């Protein structure tokens, strides 16, 4: 199973209680990974409010994941 | 030095201003986003920002490049602070230089709009009554390839 | 200290910036008009400004007051330099502070437009070829009572 | 005859060769004073390009002049 690093920010960091974690997952895409995290940790942000980044680049929800990827689900931003 | 930076230390306003100097520049416009003491009628005690720094730098830099394609700019720079900020501290600094002022104004305002919509930074407000809340944000505009 | 000033010494950018601080301010916008090294394709060596200081201060102050009636500003300040200026020196500085950035941007740009149209200051360009010319100006908008 | 102070700026300063002068004049309004100065000193800026200030306030061309007034004819401005 691929090993992934997940980084958490803002609401998701609060809900997960972690800045980051390394996990092994059967999820083949970011979408399946997020659904797995929702199940395991009770994350509440709807997919439609999030943007996915893999290895510091924004990708589509159905982009495939590979061993060693760093995945981030980006909540609505509020900089400035 | 990167044109767009994310820093967890106070923004060095004078150093950023110096980087706008250009002999062909006739107009410089600077925007500073500052921590204010209220939000929607509630007193704010302090703010905490989180940022996904590598992507924030990349997106911020892309915004600056895009601004240079839209306006004839001589300089376009930006910096976003993260971490703990007190009232009065600068959270974001955007600066533009152009031969004429209209372009410098338009580009600076546009860059700031884009930064708010696209740069992965999150603001948490601690109110005077002790309540702590993430600011209501904007769903990020993705630059993911279709 | 007057909100609008005319000075024959270099504009103290940091001091003017500090005067924009306000606990309710969320956005500051600063415009600097700088001496550039060219004008309409000709190389500029230096500039000399003349100003009718007492009227310039009065008109500049009226512009700032008018801006405060149009936008909810927390600060609106301006300074125009006169005398001999080299390339890269600031000829004019305008700064605004507001709770939100849109008002600060709009007011700063508007104030600068008004300053150019109404404040009695005149610019003389000395070009690299030694030619000396008064800049083509704008007929002043009078505020004379009808 | 009223004694007036006239200040000169920009093109008018160049043409007059003076920053300011005190003059006695029979001109009863700014318009007549400017015409007198055009005659005496060959000032070339048309009246329609100028604005008149008396005692640091903008006035109309037909505003009356009084003894001790400071009069300025303001050429097109080019600040910023």
GROMACS .gro file of C-alpha atoms in nm:
model
  452
    1UNK     CA    1   0.000   0.000   0.000
    2UNK     CA    2   0.136   0.349  -0.083
    3UNK     CA    3   0.267   0.557   0.203
    4UNK     CA    4   0.143   0.917   0.196
    5UNK     CA    5   0.211   1.232   0.395
    6UNK     CA    6  -0.096   1.442   0.475
    7UNK     CA    7  -0.061   1.804   0.592
    8UNK     CA    8  -0.344   1.973   0.779
    9UNK     CA    9  -0.426   2.343   0.797
   10UNK     CA   10  -0.685   2.559   0.972
   11UNK     CA   11  -1.017   2.383   1.048
   12UNK     CA   12  -0.880   2.049   0.932
   13UNK     CA   13  -0.576   2.080   1.159
   14UNK     CA   14  -0.808   2.150   1.452
   15UNK     CA   15  -1.034   1.857   1.364
   16UNK     CA   16  -0.749   1.613   1.311
   17UNK     CA   17  -0.545   1.747   1.605
   18UNK     CA   18  -0.226   1.716   1.401
   19UNK     CA   19  -0.019   1.934   1.165
   20UNK     CA   20   0.078   1.634   0.955
   21UNK     CA   21   0.090   1.258   0.954
   22UNK     CA   22   0.228   0.973   0.749
   23UNK     CA   23  -0.030   0.711   0.659
   24UNK     CA   24  -0.066   0.406   0.444
   25UNK     CA   25  -0.384   0.401   0.245
   26UNK     CA   26  -0.557   0.202  -0.025
   27UNK     CA   27  -0.697   0.529  -0.166
   28UNK     CA   28  -0.601   0.560  -0.532
   29UNK     CA   29  -0.711   0.922  -0.565
   30UNK     CA   30  -0.729   1.233  -0.346
   31UNK     CA   31  -1.107   1.199  -0.337
   32UNK     CA   32  -1.095   0.849  -0.189
   33UNK     CA   33  -0.824   0.957   0.054
   34UNK     CA   34  -1.035   1.247   0.182
   35UNK     CA   35  -1.337   1.021   0.224
   36UNK     CA   36  -1.121   0.780   0.424
   37UNK     CA   37  -1.002   1.066   0.649
   38UNK     CA   38  -1.360   1.185   0.696
   39UNK     CA   39  -1.456   0.834   0.810
   40UNK     CA   40  -1.159   0.788   1.040
   41UNK     CA   41  -1.140   1.137   1.195
   42UNK     CA   42  -1.478   1.301   1.150
   43UNK     CA   43  -1.352   1.586   0.928
   44UNK     CA   44  -1.652   1.802   0.846
   45UNK     CA   45  -1.550   2.026   0.556
   46UNK     CA   46  -1.741   1.935   0.238
   47UNK     CA   47  -1.530   1.833  -0.061
   48UNK     CA   48  -1.673   2.115  -0.269
   49UNK     CA   49  -1.517   2.373  -0.033
   50UNK     CA   50  -1.169   2.219  -0.056
   51UNK     CA   51  -0.892   2.229  -0.313
   52UNK     CA   52  -0.640   1.946  -0.334
   53UNK     CA   53  -0.265   1.988  -0.361
   54UNK     CA   54  -0.024   1.702  -0.419
   55UNK     CA   55   0.348   1.764  -0.388
   56UNK     CA   56   0.291   2.142  -0.371
   57UNK     CA   57   0.086   2.161  -0.691
   58UNK     CA   58  -0.290   2.188  -0.721
   59UNK     CA   59  -0.450   1.882  -0.875
   60UNK     CA   60  -0.797   1.750  -0.955
   61UNK     CA   61  -0.982   1.535  -0.702
   62UNK     CA   62  -0.945   1.228  -0.924
   63UNK     CA   63  -0.572   1.268  -0.977
   64UNK     CA   64  -0.399   0.939  -0.889
   65UNK     CA   65  -0.187   0.914  -0.574
   66UNK     CA   66   0.155   0.750  -0.566
   67UNK     CA   67   0.382   0.622  -0.291
   68UNK     CA   68   0.561   0.910  -0.117
   69UNK     CA   69   0.312   1.180  -0.222
   70UNK     CA   70   0.241   1.473   0.008
   71UNK     CA   71  -0.131   1.552   0.002
   72UNK     CA   72  -0.300   1.866   0.134
   73UNK     CA   73  -0.671   1.950   0.144
   74UNK     CA   74  -0.695   2.329   0.138
   75UNK     CA   75  -0.990   2.487   0.322
   76UNK     CA   76  -1.138   2.819   0.207
   77UNK     CA   77  -0.856   3.074   0.231
   78UNK     CA   78  -0.864   3.395   0.434
   79UNK     CA   79  -0.531   3.567   0.389
   80UNK     CA   80  -0.473   3.940   0.378
   81UNK     CA   81   1.538   3.709  -0.313
   82UNK     CA   82   1.193   3.583  -0.410
   83UNK     CA   83   0.941   3.842  -0.533
   84UNK     CA   84   0.670   3.680  -0.320
   85UNK     CA   85   0.754   3.558   0.027
   86UNK     CA   86   0.587   3.408   0.332
   87UNK     CA   87   0.745   3.498   0.663
   88UNK     CA   88   0.680   3.428   1.029
   89UNK     CA   89   0.863   3.743   1.134
   90UNK     CA   90   0.746   4.108   1.115
   91UNK     CA   91   0.741   4.230   0.753
   92UNK     CA   92   1.036   4.465   0.696
   93UNK     CA   93   0.836   4.744   0.532
   94UNK     CA   94   1.138   4.961   0.455
   95UNK     CA   95   1.330   4.676   0.293
   96UNK     CA   96   1.035   4.583   0.070
   97UNK     CA   97   0.986   4.950  -0.024
   98UNK     CA   98   1.351   4.976  -0.130
   99UNK     CA   99   1.305   4.683  -0.367
  100UNK     CA  100   1.048   4.890  -0.561
  101UNK     CA  101   1.311   5.147  -0.667
  102UNK     CA  102   1.353   5.164  -1.044
  103UNK     CA  103   1.493   5.456  -1.249
  104UNK     CA  104   1.203   5.434  -1.497
  105UNK     CA  105   0.939   5.429  -1.223
  106UNK     CA  106   0.711   5.732  -1.199
  107UNK     CA  107   0.452   5.582  -0.965
  108UNK     CA  108   0.476   5.338  -0.676
  109UNK     CA  109   0.171   5.196  -0.502
  110UNK     CA  110   0.192   5.005  -0.176
  111UNK     CA  111  -0.085   4.818   0.002
  112UNK     CA  112  -0.052   4.708   0.361
  113UNK     CA  113  -0.308   4.479   0.515
  114UNK     CA  114  -0.304   4.547   0.887
  115UNK     CA  115  -0.457   4.368   1.184
  116UNK     CA  116  -0.750   4.582   1.292
  117UNK     CA  117  -0.908   4.591   1.634
  118UNK     CA  118  -1.254   4.480   1.519
  119UNK     CA  119  -1.426   4.241   1.281
  120UNK     CA  120  -1.794   4.270   1.197
  121UNK     CA  121  -1.858   4.475   1.505
  122UNK     CA  122  -1.668   4.250   1.748
  123UNK     CA  123  -1.351   4.357   1.926
  124UNK     CA  124  -1.045   4.160   1.812
  125UNK     CA  125  -0.766   4.078   2.057
  126UNK     CA  126  -0.514   3.925   1.816
  127UNK     CA  127  -0.482   3.708   1.505
  128UNK     CA  128  -0.303   3.389   1.415
  129UNK     CA  129  -0.228   3.303   1.054
  130UNK     CA  130  -0.140   2.964   0.914
  131UNK     CA  131   0.000   2.926   0.565
  132UNK     CA  132   0.103   2.641   0.341
  133UNK     CA  133   0.427   2.820   0.265
  134UNK     CA  134   0.566   2.639  -0.042
  135UNK     CA  135   0.234   2.656  -0.229
  136UNK     CA  136   0.166   3.010  -0.104
  137UNK     CA  137   0.499   3.125  -0.246
  138UNK     CA  138   0.431   2.949  -0.573
  139UNK     CA  139   0.078   3.087  -0.613
  140UNK     CA  140   0.184   3.435  -0.501
  141UNK     CA  141   0.467   3.434  -0.754
  142UNK     CA  142   0.228   3.324  -1.028
  143UNK     CA  143  -0.002   3.614  -0.940
  144UNK     CA  144   0.287   3.860  -0.971
  145UNK     CA  145   0.386   3.713  -1.308
  146UNK     CA  146   0.026   3.737  -1.426
  147UNK     CA  147   0.010   4.101  -1.316
  148UNK     CA  148   0.321   4.176  -1.522
  149UNK     CA  149   0.153   4.031  -1.831
  150UNK     CA  150  -0.154   4.251  -1.775
  151UNK     CA  151   0.021   4.580  -1.695
  152UNK     CA  152   0.362   4.724  -1.790
  153UNK     CA  153   0.512   4.697  -1.443
  154UNK     CA  154   0.871   4.774  -1.345
  155UNK     CA  155   0.833   4.592  -1.013
  156UNK     CA  156   0.566   4.376  -0.846
  157UNK     CA  157   0.637   4.232  -0.503
  158UNK     CA  158   0.446   4.076  -0.217
  159UNK     CA  159   0.488   3.930   0.129
  160UNK     CA  160   0.244   3.753   0.362
  161UNK     CA  161   0.308   3.713   0.731
  162UNK     CA  162   0.205   3.401   0.922
  163UNK     CA  163   0.201   3.320   1.294
  164UNK     CA  164   0.079   3.537   1.581
  165UNK     CA  165  -0.002   3.902   1.502
  166UNK     CA  166  -0.110   4.184   1.728
  167UNK     CA  167  -0.341   4.472   1.632
  168UNK     CA  168  -0.153   4.720   1.410
  169UNK     CA  169   0.091   4.466   1.266
  170UNK     CA  170   0.112   4.418   0.889
  171UNK     CA  171  -0.024   4.083   0.771
  172UNK     CA  172   0.038   4.143   0.402
  173UNK     CA  173   0.239   4.387   0.192
  174UNK     CA  174   0.197   4.435  -0.184
  175UNK     CA  175   0.400   4.684  -0.389
  176UNK     CA  176   0.400   4.783  -0.755
  177UNK     CA  177   0.605   5.026  -0.963
  178UNK     CA  178   0.523   5.153  -1.312
  179UNK     CA  179   0.609   5.446  -1.536
  180UNK     CA  180   0.260   5.588  -1.476
  181UNK     CA  181   0.040   5.572  -1.171
  182UNK     CA  182  -0.277   5.423  -1.322
  183UNK     CA  183  -0.103   5.093  -1.395
  184UNK     CA  184   0.059   5.081  -1.052
  185UNK     CA  185  -0.277   5.137  -0.879
  186UNK     CA  186  -0.468   4.887  -1.092
  187UNK     CA  187  -0.205   4.616  -1.059
  188UNK     CA  188  -0.162   4.657  -0.682
  189UNK     CA  189  -0.537   4.629  -0.618
  190UNK     CA  190  -0.567   4.331  -0.854
  191UNK     CA  191  -0.274   4.147  -0.696
  192UNK     CA  192  -0.427   4.190  -0.352
  193UNK     CA  193  -0.766   4.058  -0.474
  194UNK     CA  194  -0.592   3.754  -0.621
  195UNK     CA  195  -0.385   3.696  -0.309
  196UNK     CA  196  -0.700   3.687  -0.097
  197UNK     CA  197  -0.871   3.447  -0.339
  198UNK     CA  198  -0.587   3.212  -0.420
  199UNK     CA  199  -0.298   3.210  -0.172
  200UNK     CA  200  -0.327   2.928   0.084
  201UNK     CA  201  -0.325   3.128   0.407
  202UNK     CA  202  -0.579   3.104   0.687
  203UNK     CA  203  -0.669   3.362   0.950
  204UNK     CA  204  -0.787   3.280   1.300
  205UNK     CA  205  -0.939   3.559   1.506
  206UNK     CA  206  -0.927   3.570   1.883
  207UNK     CA  207  -1.195   3.807   2.002
  208UNK     CA  208  -1.190   4.019   2.317
  209UNK     CA  209  -1.445   3.783   2.474
  210UNK     CA  210  -1.203   3.492   2.430
  211UNK     CA  211  -1.385   3.331   2.138
  212UNK     CA  212  -1.152   3.185   1.875
  213UNK     CA  213  -1.275   3.149   1.516
  214UNK     CA  214  -1.136   3.079   1.172
  215UNK     CA  215  -1.233   3.362   0.941
  216UNK     CA  216  -1.492   3.279   0.686
  217UNK     CA  217  -1.284   3.224   0.376
  218UNK     CA  218  -1.305   3.202   0.002
  219UNK     CA  219  -1.307   2.864  -0.166
  220UNK     CA  220  -0.965   2.859  -0.334
  221UNK     CA  221  -0.955   2.900  -0.706
  222UNK     CA  222  -0.764   2.598  -0.826
  223UNK     CA  223  -0.503   2.619  -1.095
  224UNK     CA  224  -0.526   2.242  -1.144
  225UNK     CA  225  -0.490   2.133  -1.507
  226UNK     CA  226  -0.823   2.020  -1.654
  227UNK     CA  227   0.109   6.873   1.205
  228UNK     CA  228  -0.084   6.954   0.887
  229UNK     CA  229  -0.239   6.662   0.697
  230UNK     CA  230  -0.121   6.813   0.368
  231UNK     CA  231   0.221   6.969   0.348
  232UNK     CA  232   0.455   7.127   0.095
  233UNK     CA  233   0.824   7.083   0.167
  234UNK     CA  234   1.151   7.174   0.002
  235UNK     CA  235   1.333   6.888   0.177
  236UNK     CA  236   1.322   6.514   0.097
  237UNK     CA  237   0.988   6.363   0.198
  238UNK     CA  238   1.032   6.155   0.515
  239UNK     CA  239   0.852   5.843   0.388
  240UNK     CA  240   0.879   5.654   0.717
  241UNK     CA  241   0.743   5.944   0.921
  242UNK     CA  242   0.443   5.988   0.689
  243UNK     CA  243   0.379   5.614   0.696
  244UNK     CA  244   0.371   5.615   1.076
  245UNK     CA  245   0.101   5.883   1.070
  246UNK     CA  246  -0.130   5.633   0.892
  247UNK     CA  247  -0.136   5.397   1.191
  248UNK     CA  248  -0.484   5.356   1.334
  249UNK     CA  249  -0.618   5.066   1.545
  250UNK     CA  250  -0.931   5.037   1.328
  251UNK     CA  251  -0.735   5.035   1.002
  252UNK     CA  252  -0.736   4.712   0.803
  253UNK     CA  253  -0.593   4.851   0.480
  254UNK     CA  254  -0.337   5.121   0.407
  255UNK     CA  255  -0.262   5.242   0.057
  256UNK     CA  256   0.037   5.460  -0.023
  257UNK     CA  257   0.117   5.631  -0.351
  258UNK     CA  258   0.460   5.773  -0.422
  259UNK     CA  259   0.518   5.986  -0.729
  260UNK     CA  260   0.884   5.949  -0.815
  261UNK     CA  261   1.113   6.135  -1.057
  262UNK     CA  262   1.167   5.901  -1.349
  263UNK     CA  263   1.456   5.904  -1.590
  264UNK     CA  264   1.247   5.967  -1.900
  265UNK     CA  265   0.948   6.169  -2.023
  266UNK     CA  266   0.776   6.097  -2.353
  267UNK     CA  267   1.079   5.910  -2.479
  268UNK     CA  268   1.337   6.174  -2.377
  269UNK     CA  269   1.602   6.116  -2.110
  270UNK     CA  270   1.546   6.332  -1.801
  271UNK     CA  271   1.844   6.464  -1.604
  272UNK     CA  272   1.659   6.623  -1.312
  273UNK     CA  273   1.345   6.815  -1.217
  274UNK     CA  274   1.270   7.143  -1.046
  275UNK     CA  275   0.932   7.207  -0.887
  276UNK     CA  276   0.784   7.540  -0.791
  277UNK     CA  277   0.479   7.563  -0.570
  278UNK     CA  278   0.260   7.837  -0.431
  279UNK     CA  279   0.289   7.689  -0.086
  280UNK     CA  280   0.009   7.856   0.113
  281UNK     CA  281  -0.253   7.788  -0.155
  282UNK     CA  282  -0.112   7.441  -0.226
  283UNK     CA  283  -0.153   7.350   0.142
  284UNK     CA  284  -0.503   7.492   0.148
  285UNK     CA  285  -0.616   7.313  -0.171
  286UNK     CA  286  -0.443   6.989  -0.071
  287UNK     CA  287  -0.615   6.999   0.267
  288UNK     CA  288  -0.952   7.061   0.100
  289UNK     CA  289  -0.895   6.756  -0.122
  290UNK     CA  290  -0.825   6.541   0.185
  291UNK     CA  291  -1.140   6.668   0.356
  292UNK     CA  292  -1.343   6.597   0.041
  293UNK     CA  293  -1.201   6.242   0.026
  294UNK     CA  294  -1.313   6.185   0.386
  295UNK     CA  295  -1.668   6.284   0.293
  296UNK     CA  296  -1.670   6.038   0.001
  297UNK     CA  297  -1.513   5.737   0.176
  298UNK     CA  298  -1.503   5.624   0.542
  299UNK     CA  299  -1.133   5.696   0.592
  300UNK     CA  300  -0.939   5.667   0.917
  301UNK     CA  301  -0.649   5.870   0.779
  302UNK     CA  302  -0.580   6.069   0.462
  303UNK     CA  303  -0.247   6.247   0.428
  304UNK     CA  304  -0.037   6.404   0.156
  305UNK     CA  305   0.292   6.582   0.095
  306UNK     CA  306   0.435   6.752  -0.214
  307UNK     CA  307   0.801   6.829  -0.254
  308UNK     CA  308   0.926   7.143  -0.428
  309UNK     CA  309   1.274   7.252  -0.535
  310UNK     CA  310   1.542   7.050  -0.710
  311UNK     CA  311   1.484   6.671  -0.739
  312UNK     CA  312   1.705   6.399  -0.881
  313UNK     CA  313   1.584   6.081  -1.052
  314UNK     CA  314   1.445   5.837  -0.796
  315UNK     CA  315   1.341   6.102  -0.542
  316UNK     CA  316   0.979   6.120  -0.428
  317UNK     CA  317   0.795   6.429  -0.555
  318UNK     CA  318   0.463   6.346  -0.393
  319UNK     CA  319   0.338   6.109  -0.124
  320UNK     CA  320  -0.030   6.024  -0.061
  321UNK     CA  321  -0.148   5.782   0.205
  322UNK     CA  322  -0.490   5.655   0.309
  323UNK     CA  323  -0.613   5.420   0.581
  324UNK     CA  324  -0.956   5.255   0.603
  325UNK     CA  325  -1.117   4.958   0.769
  326UNK     CA  326  -1.133   4.783   0.430
  327UNK     CA  327  -0.899   4.802   0.136
  328UNK     CA  328  -1.140   4.904  -0.142
  329UNK     CA  329  -1.201   5.243   0.018
  330UNK     CA  330  -0.832   5.299   0.085
  331UNK     CA  331  -0.742   5.223  -0.279
  332UNK     CA  332  -1.023   5.434  -0.429
  333UNK     CA  333  -0.953   5.732  -0.206
  334UNK     CA  334  -0.577   5.726  -0.260
  335UNK     CA  335  -0.612   5.720  -0.640
  336UNK     CA  336  -0.877   5.992  -0.631
  337UNK     CA  337  -0.673   6.219  -0.404
  338UNK     CA  338  -0.375   6.188  -0.638
  339UNK     CA  339  -0.591   6.274  -0.943
  340UNK     CA  340  -0.721   6.581  -0.762
  341UNK     CA  341  -0.375   6.687  -0.647
  342UNK     CA  342  -0.252   6.680  -1.006
  343UNK     CA  343  -0.553   6.879  -1.127
  344UNK     CA  344  -0.586   7.136  -0.851
  345UNK     CA  345  -0.275   7.189  -0.639
  346UNK     CA  346  -0.066   7.486  -0.757
  347UNK     CA  347   0.267   7.316  -0.823
  348UNK     CA  348   0.469   7.335  -1.142
  349UNK     CA  349   0.728   7.094  -1.278
  350UNK     CA  350   1.026   7.192  -1.491
  351UNK     CA  351   1.215   6.916  -1.666
  352UNK     CA  352   1.581   6.938  -1.753
  353UNK     CA  353   1.652   6.682  -2.024
  354UNK     CA  354   1.978   6.500  -2.087
  355UNK     CA  355   2.042   6.722  -2.391
  356UNK     CA  356   2.030   7.032  -2.170
  357UNK     CA  357   1.685   7.146  -2.281
  358UNK     CA  358   1.475   7.295  -1.999
  359UNK     CA  359   1.094   7.289  -2.025
  360UNK     CA  360   0.792   7.344  -1.807
  361UNK     CA  361   0.576   7.034  -1.817
  362UNK     CA  362   0.256   7.067  -2.007
  363UNK     CA  363   0.005   7.119  -1.729
  364UNK     CA  364  -0.363   7.105  -1.654
  365UNK     CA  365  -0.561   7.427  -1.638
  366UNK     CA  366  -0.634   7.456  -1.267
  367UNK     CA  367  -0.985   7.383  -1.155
  368UNK     CA  368  -1.084   7.693  -0.964
  369UNK     CA  369  -1.275   7.678  -0.642
  370UNK     CA  370  -1.367   8.046  -0.678
  371UNK     CA  371  -1.717   8.130  -0.555
  372UNK     CA  372  -1.957   8.198  -0.846
  373UNK     CA  373  -0.372  10.418  -0.649
  374UNK     CA  374  -0.381  10.081  -0.472
  375UNK     CA  375  -0.049   9.912  -0.404
  376UNK     CA  376  -0.050   9.541  -0.493
  377UNK     CA  377   0.192   9.252  -0.453
  378UNK     CA  378   0.213   9.018  -0.753
  379UNK     CA  379   0.372   8.673  -0.721
  380UNK     CA  380   0.499   8.491  -1.030
  381UNK     CA  381   0.534   8.115  -1.084
  382UNK     CA  382   0.660   7.890  -1.362
  383UNK     CA  383   0.630   8.035  -1.714
  384UNK     CA  384   0.519   8.373  -1.579
  385UNK     CA  385   0.817   8.391  -1.344
  386UNK     CA  386   1.046   8.323  -1.639
  387UNK     CA  387   0.875   8.581  -1.856
  388UNK     CA  388   0.870   8.850  -1.586
  389UNK     CA  389   1.217   8.761  -1.459
  390UNK     CA  390   1.099   8.809  -1.100
  391UNK     CA  391   0.949   8.595  -0.821
  392UNK     CA  392   0.738   8.886  -0.698
  393UNK     CA  393   0.702   9.261  -0.715
  394UNK     CA  394   0.508   9.541  -0.552
  395UNK     CA  395   0.329   9.765  -0.797
  396UNK     CA  396   0.081  10.048  -0.798
  397UNK     CA  397  -0.192  10.001  -1.053
  398UNK     CA  398  -0.514  10.158  -1.163
  399UNK     CA  399  -0.652   9.810  -1.237
  400UNK     CA  400  -0.975   9.759  -1.047
  401UNK     CA  401  -0.999   9.383  -1.113
  402UNK     CA  402  -0.758   9.091  -1.163
  403UNK     CA  403  -0.850   9.086  -1.532
  404UNK     CA  404  -0.740   9.447  -1.588
  405UNK     CA  405  -0.426   9.389  -1.382
  406UNK     CA  406  -0.327   9.088  -1.595
  407UNK     CA  407  -0.385   9.285  -1.916
  408UNK     CA  408  -0.166   9.564  -1.780
  409UNK     CA  409   0.112   9.313  -1.701
  410UNK     CA  410   0.080   9.161  -2.049
  411UNK     CA  411   0.127   9.506  -2.199
  412UNK     CA  412   0.417   9.601  -1.976
  413UNK     CA  413   0.610   9.272  -1.971
  414UNK     CA  414   0.497   9.070  -2.271
  415UNK     CA  415   0.345   8.784  -2.070
  416UNK     CA  416   0.213   8.529  -2.321
  417UNK     CA  417  -0.016   8.292  -2.128
  418UNK     CA  418  -0.380   8.340  -2.236
  419UNK     CA  419  -0.624   8.437  -1.962
  420UNK     CA  420  -0.830   8.124  -2.023
  421UNK     CA  421  -0.536   7.905  -1.913
  422UNK     CA  422  -0.488   8.092  -1.585
  423UNK     CA  423  -0.663   8.090  -1.250
  424UNK     CA  424  -0.649   8.394  -1.024
  425UNK     CA  425  -0.575   8.389  -0.652
  426UNK     CA  426  -0.601   8.694  -0.430
  427UNK     CA  427  -0.470   8.673  -0.074
  428UNK     CA  428  -0.428   8.295  -0.102
  429UNK     CA  429  -0.785   8.229  -0.215
  430UNK     CA  430  -0.906   8.160  -0.566
  431UNK     CA  431  -1.128   8.435  -0.702
  432UNK     CA  432  -1.305   8.524  -1.026
  433UNK     CA  433  -1.132   8.739  -1.289
  434UNK     CA  434  -1.370   9.026  -1.221
  435UNK     CA  435  -1.320   9.023  -0.845
  436UNK     CA  436  -1.227   9.374  -0.728
  437UNK     CA  437  -0.873   9.447  -0.607
  438UNK     CA  438  -0.796   9.646  -0.295
  439UNK     CA  439  -0.489   9.820  -0.159
  440UNK     CA  440  -0.247   9.566  -0.008
  441UNK     CA  441  -0.381   9.263  -0.198
  442UNK     CA  442  -0.146   8.982  -0.305
  443UNK     CA  443  -0.238   8.867  -0.653
  444UNK     CA  444  -0.122   8.547  -0.827
  445UNK     CA  445  -0.198   8.428  -1.179
  446UNK     CA  446  -0.169   8.048  -1.171
  447UNK     CA  447  -0.051   7.877  -1.490
  448UNK     CA  448  -0.164   7.522  -1.575
  449UNK     CA  449  -0.043   7.299  -1.291
  450UNK     CA  450   0.184   6.997  -1.327
  451UNK     CA  451   0.246   6.856  -0.982
  452UNK     CA  452   0.289   6.492  -0.897
   0.00000   0.00000   0.00000
